XYZ file of C-alpha atoms in Angstrom:
141
model
C 0.239 0.185 0.161
C 2.726 2.032 0.777
C 3.688 2.013 -3.178
C 0.328 2.530 -4.581
C 1.200 6.601 -4.637
C 4.231 6.894 -5.696
C 3.374 4.338 -8.906
C 0.629 6.392 -9.453
C 2.416 9.226 -9.767
C 5.011 7.915 -11.933
C 2.456 6.338 -13.753
C 1.431 9.910 -14.987
C 3.739 11.327 -15.080
C 5.118 9.152 -17.964
C 2.829 10.065 -20.761
C 3.358 13.249 -19.990
C 6.999 13.163 -20.597
C 5.971 11.315 -23.702
C 3.693 13.562 -24.613
C 6.423 16.773 -24.563
C 9.203 15.040 -26.024
C 6.919 14.566 -29.256
C 5.462 17.839 -29.457
C 9.444 19.036 -29.066
C 9.911 17.294 -31.993
C 7.005 18.115 -34.293
C 7.519 21.739 -33.028
C 10.887 21.774 -34.141
C 9.710 20.208 -37.918
C 7.845 23.127 -37.921
C 10.355 25.779 -37.377
C 12.554 24.092 -39.971
C 10.055 24.304 -42.816
C 8.848 27.540 -42.176
C 12.450 28.977 -41.976
C 13.212 27.279 -45.249
C 10.688 28.662 -47.392
C 11.251 30.016 -50.662
C 10.177 32.320 -53.708
C 8.036 30.046 -55.688
C 7.041 27.291 -52.731
C 3.474 27.290 -52.634
C 2.150 26.987 -49.267
C -0.997 26.197 -47.538
C -1.435 28.670 -43.885
C -3.652 27.463 -40.614
C -6.186 29.495 -41.977
C -6.484 26.977 -44.370
C -5.236 29.478 -47.614
C -3.387 28.321 -50.328
C -1.383 30.701 -51.749
C 2.355 30.858 -53.425
C 5.347 32.117 -51.785
C 6.677 35.590 -53.755
C 8.837 37.425 -51.116
C 10.634 35.914 -48.066
C 11.534 37.860 -45.337
C 13.503 38.120 -41.574
C 9.625 37.835 -39.914
C 6.586 38.142 -42.677
C 6.234 36.746 -46.289
C 4.486 37.909 -49.131
C 1.694 35.567 -50.669
C -0.110 35.764 -54.193
C -3.588 34.793 -53.167
C -4.703 35.647 -56.715
C -3.460 36.622 -59.837
C -1.765 40.029 -58.457
C -3.108 40.044 -55.712
C -0.647 39.465 -52.769
C -0.674 39.647 -49.027
C 1.724 39.616 -46.079
C 2.368 37.481 -43.594
C 3.813 35.982 -40.969
C 5.500 32.868 -41.009
C 4.258 31.449 -38.328
C 1.134 31.157 -40.005
C 2.875 28.312 -43.150
C 1.024 25.009 -42.278
C 2.714 23.093 -45.033
C 4.395 23.006 -48.045
C 2.501 21.861 -50.575
C 4.589 19.080 -53.196
C 5.768 20.204 -56.993
C 3.216 19.459 -59.584
C 6.123 18.337 -61.246
C 6.305 15.136 -59.002
C 3.319 13.979 -60.025
C 3.681 14.297 -63.894
C 2.933 10.525 -65.075
C 3.472 11.598 -68.523
C 6.768 9.817 -69.089
C 4.946 6.742 -67.831
C 2.812 4.588 -69.994
C 1.339 2.140 -68.093
C -1.295 4.004 -66.013
C -2.974 5.439 -69.208
C -6.826 4.234 -69.970
C -8.349 3.356 -73.010
C -11.333 3.126 -72.025
C -14.348 5.875 -71.598
C -15.870 5.795 -68.561
C -19.378 5.029 -67.984
C -21.849 7.537 -67.576
C -22.050 8.610 -64.116
C -19.106 7.560 -63.289
C -16.387 9.309 -62.401
C -13.248 8.868 -64.446
C -9.962 7.972 -62.505
C -6.747 7.458 -63.857
C -3.435 10.062 -64.653
C -5.307 13.115 -66.671
C -6.727 14.604 -63.174
C -4.230 16.613 -61.032
C -3.014 15.312 -58.450
C -1.426 17.874 -56.050
C -4.136 20.819 -55.366
C -4.030 23.983 -57.608
C -4.351 27.337 -56.632
C -6.652 27.726 -59.706
C -10.768 28.175 -58.912
C -13.052 25.748 -60.902
C -16.044 27.813 -61.265
C -17.853 25.130 -63.226
C -19.946 25.317 -66.380
C -22.454 27.738 -67.071
C -24.255 24.650 -67.905
C -24.470 23.884 -63.856
C -25.964 27.463 -62.460
C -29.845 27.299 -61.970
C -31.103 30.325 -63.626
C -30.966 32.484 -60.362
C -27.176 31.507 -59.753
C -26.496 33.106 -63.526
C -28.609 35.928 -62.795
C -26.801 36.973 -59.903
C -23.767 36.788 -61.846
C -24.208 38.526 -64.959
C -25.012 41.225 -62.244
C -21.972 41.170 -61.128
C -20.061 41.208 -64.095
């Protein structure tokens, strides 16, 4: 009975110690990634904003969120750097080509779709719009 209390304390402190070590490793990895940012990197911020780095300074970075729209952010908001689109280029390999046409009502999955997220926004075709949506879009233009 005398050893129960010290064992209970040790049982509670060991997971706390291991969790603190894991958090330090994750923080160090994130800080290293944020310090290695360079112009041209496509990034995702903690707010979920997809952007391209256009200027890197000591504590801030300038992000291009649309053509010609550049905003200044703290480096700490960068959550991840997206991989280059060239890493996903399957054009040299013919192993993954599909010769069949997809059946109506099914989605085509293959190398023709983009494997990495894109900074361009797909607004859909006018055929997908309702009359009200078309009217609103035309009023804005």
